[in-house]
Amino acid sequence: MNKKAILEGLLFVVGDEGITLDNICEIIGIMKKEAQELLKSLREDYNKEDRGIRISFIGETFKLTTKQEHKEYYQKLITTNGTNTLSQAALETLAIIAYNQPITRVEIDELRGISSINIIRKLMAKDLIKISGKSSLPGKPNLYRTTSEFLDYFGLATLGDLPELPNAEKVEEEQELFTSIYKEDKNEIK
């Protein structure tokens, strides 16, 4: 079992959330000293010139981040025409934010049923959404809302121009089309 490879995978999986030293110890089943040595060794690997990521210690957690010296290339990626279209997941996340703003990332995740942190980052980089404050919920999570660039992107004058969401009663009526009005009589079969 290669513990350094496991640590690298853990850092990748946790993404922007990061992972604490205690969590690393608990998950891998090692002592703090060994976890620190693994982190130091992996950090040295990433600090080499031929690597594009590094390990950062931010807010009591360790996470993988990109190297600052490559920032201009990451910005080009975001603004390149081929990457300027929105994926289905990005459109879904954007719609959730537009119709429910201001909204926290956790609320977005609950509605989507999957983590949205990377999509939120991309939407913020494209300036389609922004942080509009802090929620009063525990932990004071960020609140997200759409920007004027969002309106421009979709050709809207105001948020009031968004199409109306389907009515719940209408959805029930549509479901009735698939329900048979005929009931099987189990007593009839002998």
PDB file of C-alpha atoms in Angstrom:
ATOM      1  CA  MET A   1       0.000   0.000   0.000  1.00  0.00           C
ATOM      2  CA  ASN A   2       1.546   3.291  -1.135  1.00  0.00           C
ATOM      3  CA  LYS A   3       0.408   5.836   1.467  1.00  0.00           C
ATOM      4  CA  LYS A   4       1.767   8.790  -0.514  1.00  0.00           C
ATOM      5  CA  ALA A   5      -0.362   7.786  -3.514  1.00  0.00           C
ATOM      6  CA  ILE A   6      -3.396   7.412  -1.238  1.00  0.00           C
ATOM      7  CA  LEU A   7      -2.748  10.885   0.186  1.00  0.00           C
ATOM      8  CA  GLU A   8      -2.503  12.318  -3.330  1.00  0.00           C
ATOM      9  CA  GLY A   9      -5.832  10.703  -4.224  1.00  0.00           C
ATOM     10  CA  LEU A  10      -7.446  12.065  -1.060  1.00  0.00           C
ATOM     11  CA  LEU A  11      -6.257  15.578  -1.877  1.00  0.00           C
ATOM     12  CA  PHE A  12      -7.689  15.224  -5.379  1.00  0.00           C
ATOM     13  CA  VAL A  13     -11.054  13.866  -4.186  1.00  0.00           C
ATOM     14  CA  VAL A  14     -11.647  16.554  -1.528  1.00  0.00           C
ATOM     15  CA  GLY A  15     -10.971  19.304  -4.072  1.00  0.00           C
ATOM     16  CA  ASP A  16     -11.612  22.827  -2.835  1.00  0.00           C
ATOM     17  CA  GLU A  17     -12.988  21.630   0.498  1.00  0.00           C
ATOM     18  CA  GLY A  18      -9.532  20.486   1.579  1.00  0.00           C
ATOM     19  CA  ILE A  19      -8.684  17.922   4.228  1.00  0.00           C
ATOM     20  CA  THR A  20      -7.354  18.357   7.752  1.00  0.00           C
ATOM     21  CA  LEU A  21      -4.309  16.609   9.153  1.00  0.00           C
ATOM     22  CA  ASP A  22      -6.571  14.759  11.606  1.00  0.00           C
ATOM     23  CA  ASN A  23      -8.750  13.487   8.739  1.00  0.00           C
ATOM     24  CA  ILE A  24      -5.677  12.284   6.843  1.00  0.00           C
ATOM     25  CA  CYS A  25      -4.492  10.381   9.925  1.00  0.00           C
ATOM     26  CA  GLU A  26      -7.909   8.851  10.534  1.00  0.00           C
ATOM     27  CA  ILE A  27      -8.556   7.800   6.928  1.00  0.00           C
ATOM     28  CA  ILE A  28      -5.109   6.354   6.190  1.00  0.00           C
ATOM     29  CA  GLY A  29      -4.687   5.009   9.734  1.00  0.00           C
ATOM     30  CA  ILE A  30      -1.381   6.725  10.530  1.00  0.00           C
ATOM     31  CA  MET A  31       0.058   8.998  13.213  1.00  0.00           C
ATOM     32  CA  LYS A  32       0.418  12.779  12.727  1.00  0.00           C
ATOM     33  CA  LYS A  33       4.198  12.589  12.339  1.00  0.00           C
ATOM     34  CA  GLU A  34       3.891  10.125   9.437  1.00  0.00           C
ATOM     35  CA  ALA A  35       1.122  12.193   7.833  1.00  0.00           C
ATOM     36  CA  GLN A  36       3.305  15.304   8.036  1.00  0.00           C
ATOM     37  CA  GLU A  37       6.209  13.423   6.444  1.00  0.00           C
ATOM     38  CA  LEU A  38       3.953  12.209   3.608  1.00  0.00           C
ATOM     39  CA  LEU A  39       2.671  15.737   3.031  1.00  0.00           C
ATOM     40  CA  LYS A  40       6.218  17.109   3.025  1.00  0.00           C
ATOM     41  CA  SER A  41       7.387  14.471   0.525  1.00  0.00           C
ATOM     42  CA  LEU A  42       4.413  15.021  -1.786  1.00  0.00           C
ATOM     43  CA  ARG A  43       4.830  18.789  -1.509  1.00  0.00           C
ATOM     44  CA  GLU A  44       8.490  18.451  -2.573  1.00  0.00           C
ATOM     45  CA  ASP A  45       7.377  16.404  -5.599  1.00  0.00           C
ATOM     46  CA  TYR A  46       4.909  19.109  -6.614  1.00  0.00           C
ATOM     47  CA  ASN A  47       7.365  21.963  -6.063  1.00  0.00           C
ATOM     48  CA  LYS A  48       9.504  20.722  -8.938  1.00  0.00           C
ATOM     49  CA  GLU A  49       9.516  22.930 -12.021  1.00  0.00           C
ATOM     50  CA  ASP A  50       7.880  20.277 -14.225  1.00  0.00           C
ATOM     51  CA  ARG A  51       4.728  20.103 -12.063  1.00  0.00           C
ATOM     52  CA  GLY A  52       1.651  22.312 -12.470  1.00  0.00           C
ATOM     53  CA  ILE A  53       0.039  21.889  -9.059  1.00  0.00           C
ATOM     54  CA  ARG A  54       1.100  22.278  -5.468  1.00  0.00           C
ATOM     55  CA  ILE A  55      -0.182  21.509  -1.985  1.00  0.00           C
ATOM     56  CA  SER A  56      -1.461  24.557  -0.108  1.00  0.00           C
ATOM     57  CA  PHE A  57      -2.398  24.879   3.549  1.00  0.00           C
ATOM     58  CA  ILE A  58      -5.419  27.182   3.660  1.00  0.00           C
ATOM     59  CA  GLY A  59      -7.947  27.529   6.460  1.00  0.00           C
ATOM     60  CA  GLU A  60      -6.609  24.592   8.516  1.00  0.00           C
ATOM     61  CA  THR A  61      -6.902  22.251   5.515  1.00  0.00           C
ATOM     62  CA  PHE A  62      -4.555  20.910   2.872  1.00  0.00           C
ATOM     63  CA  LYS A  63      -5.667  21.133  -0.755  1.00  0.00           C
ATOM     64  CA  LEU A  64      -4.279  20.912  -4.266  1.00  0.00           C
ATOM     65  CA  THR A  65      -3.967  24.278  -5.988  1.00  0.00           C
ATOM     66  CA  THR A  66      -2.447  25.510  -9.233  1.00  0.00           C
ATOM     67  CA  LYS A  67       0.866  27.314  -9.319  1.00  0.00           C
ATOM     68  CA  GLN A  68       0.621  31.106  -9.387  1.00  0.00           C
ATOM     69  CA  GLU A  69       3.253  31.400 -12.128  1.00  0.00           C
ATOM     70  CA  HIS A  70       0.908  29.622 -14.584  1.00  0.00           C
ATOM     71  CA  LYS A  71      -2.078  31.893 -13.903  1.00  0.00           C
ATOM     72  CA  GLU A  72      -2.080  33.547 -17.346  1.00  0.00           C
ATOM     73  CA  TYR A  73      -2.603  30.133 -19.024  1.00  0.00           C
ATOM     74  CA  TYR A  74      -5.539  29.265 -16.778  1.00  0.00           C
ATOM     75  CA  GLN A  75      -7.135  32.593 -17.634  1.00  0.00           C
ATOM     76  CA  LYS A  76      -6.669  31.858 -21.355  1.00  0.00           C
ATOM     77  CA  LEU A  77      -8.434  28.529 -20.862  1.00  0.00           C
ATOM     78  CA  ILE A  78     -11.446  30.281 -19.438  1.00  0.00           C
ATOM     79  CA  THR A  79     -11.634  32.863 -22.210  1.00  0.00           C
ATOM     80  CA  THR A  80     -10.778  30.616 -25.183  1.00  0.00           C
ATOM     81  CA  ASN A  81     -13.669  30.335 -27.654  1.00  0.00           C
ATOM     82  CA  GLY A  82     -13.717  26.543 -27.502  1.00  0.00           C
ATOM     83  CA  THR A  83     -14.247  26.616 -23.754  1.00  0.00           C
ATOM     84  CA  ASN A  84     -16.590  29.585 -23.738  1.00  0.00           C
ATOM     85  CA  THR A  85     -19.752  27.506 -24.080  1.00  0.00           C
ATOM     86  CA  LEU A  86     -21.617  26.330 -21.014  1.00  0.00           C
ATOM     87  CA  SER A  87     -21.996  22.644 -20.229  1.00  0.00           C
ATOM     88  CA  GLN A  88     -25.340  21.136 -19.286  1.00  0.00           C
ATOM     89  CA  ALA A  89     -24.201  21.018 -15.635  1.00  0.00           C
ATOM     90  CA  ALA A  90     -23.177  24.691 -15.762  1.00  0.00           C
ATOM     91  CA  LEU A  91     -26.536  25.683 -17.273  1.00  0.00           C
ATOM     92  CA  GLU A  92     -28.362  23.665 -14.607  1.00  0.00           C
ATOM     93  CA  THR A  93     -26.354  25.311 -11.811  1.00  0.00           C
ATOM     94  CA  LEU A  94     -26.847  28.742 -13.340  1.00  0.00           C
ATOM     95  CA  ALA A  95     -30.616  28.190 -13.568  1.00  0.00           C
ATOM     96  CA  ILE A  96     -30.750  27.123  -9.911  1.00  0.00           C
ATOM     97  CA  ILE A  97     -28.894  30.270  -8.892  1.00  0.00           C
ATOM     98  CA  ALA A  98     -30.979  32.538 -11.153  1.00  0.00           C
ATOM     99  CA  TYR A  99     -34.310  31.265  -9.837  1.00  0.00           C
ATOM    100  CA  ASN A 100     -33.308  30.941  -6.164  1.00  0.00           C
ATOM    101  CA  GLN A 101     -30.849  33.777  -5.567  1.00  0.00           C
ATOM    102  CA  PRO A 102     -29.277  34.511  -3.237  1.00  0.00           C
ATOM    103  CA  ILE A 103     -28.399  30.875  -2.558  1.00  0.00           C
ATOM    104  CA  THR A 104     -25.584  28.982  -0.833  1.00  0.00           C
ATOM    105  CA  ARG A 105     -23.444  26.279  -2.460  1.00  0.00           C
ATOM    106  CA  VAL A 106     -24.898  23.656  -0.116  1.00  0.00           C
ATOM    107  CA  GLU A 107     -28.425  24.574  -1.226  1.00  0.00           C
ATOM    108  CA  ILE A 108     -27.322  24.338  -4.861  1.00  0.00           C
ATOM    109  CA  ASP A 109     -25.755  20.923  -4.178  1.00  0.00           C
ATOM    110  CA  GLU A 110     -28.977  19.722  -2.525  1.00  0.00           C
ATOM    111  CA  LEU A 111     -31.069  20.775  -5.517  1.00  0.00           C
ATOM    112  CA  ARG A 112     -28.635  19.246  -8.034  1.00  0.00           C
ATOM    113  CA  GLY A 113     -27.863  16.145  -5.975  1.00  0.00           C
ATOM    114  CA  ILE A 114     -24.133  16.528  -6.680  1.00  0.00           C
ATOM    115  CA  SER A 115     -21.263  18.812  -5.679  1.00  0.00           C
ATOM    116  CA  SER A 116     -21.196  22.055  -7.644  1.00  0.00           C
ATOM    117  CA  ILE A 117     -18.032  23.730  -6.361  1.00  0.00           C
ATOM    118  CA  ASN A 118     -16.061  23.371  -9.603  1.00  0.00           C
ATOM    119  CA  ILE A 119     -18.951  24.603 -11.718  1.00  0.00           C
ATOM    120  CA  ILE A 120     -19.466  27.565  -9.385  1.00  0.00           C
ATOM    121  CA  ARG A 121     -15.781  28.432  -9.777  1.00  0.00           C
ATOM    122  CA  LYS A 122     -16.085  28.335 -13.573  1.00  0.00           C
ATOM    123  CA  LEU A 123     -19.245  30.444 -13.544  1.00  0.00           C
ATOM    124  CA  MET A 124     -17.518  32.989 -11.305  1.00  0.00           C
ATOM    125  CA  ALA A 125     -14.463  33.012 -13.594  1.00  0.00           C
ATOM    126  CA  LYS A 126     -16.784  33.725 -16.535  1.00  0.00           C
ATOM    127  CA  ASP A 127     -18.342  36.488 -14.409  1.00  0.00           C
ATOM    128  CA  LEU A 128     -21.845  35.003 -14.723  1.00  0.00           C
ATOM    129  CA  ILE A 129     -22.289  34.740 -10.944  1.00  0.00           C
ATOM    130  CA  LYS A 130     -20.789  36.496  -7.942  1.00  0.00           C
ATOM    131  CA  ILE A 131     -20.660  36.256  -4.172  1.00  0.00           C
ATOM    132  CA  SER A 132     -23.287  38.640  -2.861  1.00  0.00           C
ATOM    133  CA  GLY A 133     -22.756  38.256   0.875  1.00  0.00           C
ATOM    134  CA  LYS A 134     -22.807  35.733   3.685  1.00  0.00           C
ATOM    135  CA  SER A 135     -25.693  33.598   4.878  1.00  0.00           C
ATOM    136  CA  SER A 136     -26.817  33.680   8.509  1.00  0.00           C
ATOM    137  CA  LEU A 137     -26.573  29.871   8.552  1.00  0.00           C
ATOM    138  CA  PRO A 138     -23.883  28.251  10.728  1.00  0.00           C
ATOM    139  CA  GLY A 139     -20.451  28.704   9.172  1.00  0.00           C
ATOM    140  CA  LYS A 140     -21.626  31.839   7.335  1.00  0.00           C
ATOM    141  CA  PRO A 141     -21.497  30.292   3.834  1.00  0.00           C
ATOM    142  CA  ASN A 142     -21.241  32.521   0.765  1.00  0.00           C
ATOM    143  CA  LEU A 143     -24.408  33.569  -1.015  1.00  0.00           C
ATOM    144  CA  TYR A 144     -24.349  33.509  -4.823  1.00  0.00           C
ATOM    145  CA  ARG A 145     -26.336  35.522  -7.332  1.00  0.00           C
ATOM    146  CA  THR A 146     -26.203  36.232 -11.033  1.00  0.00           C
ATOM    147  CA  THR A 147     -24.423  39.261 -12.525  1.00  0.00           C
ATOM    148  CA  SER A 148     -25.281  41.766 -15.226  1.00  0.00           C
ATOM    149  CA  GLU A 149     -23.024  39.683 -17.532  1.00  0.00           C
ATOM    150  CA  PHE A 150     -25.471  36.805 -16.953  1.00  0.00           C
ATOM    151  CA  LEU A 151     -28.278  39.006 -18.247  1.00  0.00           C
ATOM    152  CA  ASP A 152     -26.188  40.033 -21.260  1.00  0.00           C
ATOM    153  CA  TYR A 153     -25.161  36.433 -22.006  1.00  0.00           C
ATOM    154  CA  PHE A 154     -28.803  35.310 -22.190  1.00  0.00           C
ATOM    155  CA  GLY A 155     -30.168  38.511 -23.723  1.00  0.00           C
ATOM    156  CA  LEU A 156     -32.304  39.453 -20.724  1.00  0.00           C
ATOM    157  CA  ALA A 157     -33.085  42.995 -19.585  1.00  0.00           C
ATOM    158  CA  THR A 158     -33.957  41.955 -16.020  1.00  0.00           C
ATOM    159  CA  LEU A 159     -34.375  38.776 -13.995  1.00  0.00           C
ATOM    160  CA  GLY A 160     -38.118  39.259 -14.477  1.00  0.00           C
ATOM    161  CA  ASP A 161     -37.552  38.256 -18.117  1.00  0.00           C
ATOM    162  CA  LEU A 162     -36.625  34.700 -17.063  1.00  0.00           C
ATOM    163  CA  PRO A 163     -39.152  32.131 -18.321  1.00  0.00           C
ATOM    164  CA  GLU A 164     -41.624  30.950 -15.715  1.00  0.00           C
ATOM    165  CA  LEU A 165     -40.934  27.603 -14.110  1.00  0.00           C
ATOM    166  CA  PRO A 166     -43.454  24.839 -14.776  1.00  0.00           C
ATOM    167  CA  ASN A 167     -46.299  24.804 -12.278  1.00  0.00           C
ATOM    168  CA  ALA A 168     -46.440  21.751  -9.970  1.00  0.00           C
ATOM    169  CA  GLU A 169     -50.142  21.212 -10.848  1.00  0.00           C
ATOM    170  CA  LYS A 170     -49.292  21.151 -14.560  1.00  0.00           C
ATOM    171  CA  VAL A 171     -46.643  18.480 -13.950  1.00  0.00           C
ATOM    172  CA  GLU A 172     -49.216  16.346 -12.097  1.00  0.00           C
ATOM    173  CA  GLU A 173     -51.666  16.680 -15.017  1.00  0.00           C
ATOM    174  CA  GLU A 174     -48.964  15.529 -17.433  1.00  0.00           C
ATOM    175  CA  GLN A 175     -48.221  12.510 -15.238  1.00  0.00           C
ATOM    176  CA  GLU A 176     -51.891  11.552 -15.330  1.00  0.00           C
ATOM    177  CA  LEU A 177     -51.547  10.968 -19.092  1.00  0.00           C
ATOM    178  CA  PHE A 178     -49.393   7.966 -18.335  1.00  0.00           C
ATOM    179  CA  THR A 179     -51.659   6.504 -15.668  1.00  0.00           C
ATOM    180  CA  SER A 180     -54.260   4.119 -16.971  1.00  0.00           C
ATOM    181  CA  ILE A 181     -57.868   4.848 -16.086  1.00  0.00           C
ATOM    182  CA  TYR A 182     -58.575   1.132 -16.353  1.00  0.00           C
ATOM    183  CA  LYS A 183     -57.937  -0.961 -13.284  1.00  0.00           C
ATOM    184  CA  GLU A 184     -57.175  -4.637 -13.505  1.00  0.00           C
ATOM    185  CA  ASP A 185     -59.862  -6.746 -11.826  1.00  0.00           C
ATOM    186  CA  LYS A 186     -57.981  -9.544 -10.086  1.00  0.00           C
ATOM    187  CA  ASN A 187     -61.239 -11.377  -9.267  1.00  0.00           C
ATOM    188  CA  GLU A 188     -62.067 -11.770 -12.939  1.00  0.00           C
ATOM    189  CA  ILE A 189     -59.205 -14.227 -13.561  1.00  0.00           C
ATOM    190  CA  LYS A 190     -60.256 -17.761 -12.471  1.00  0.00           C
TER     191      LYS A 190
END
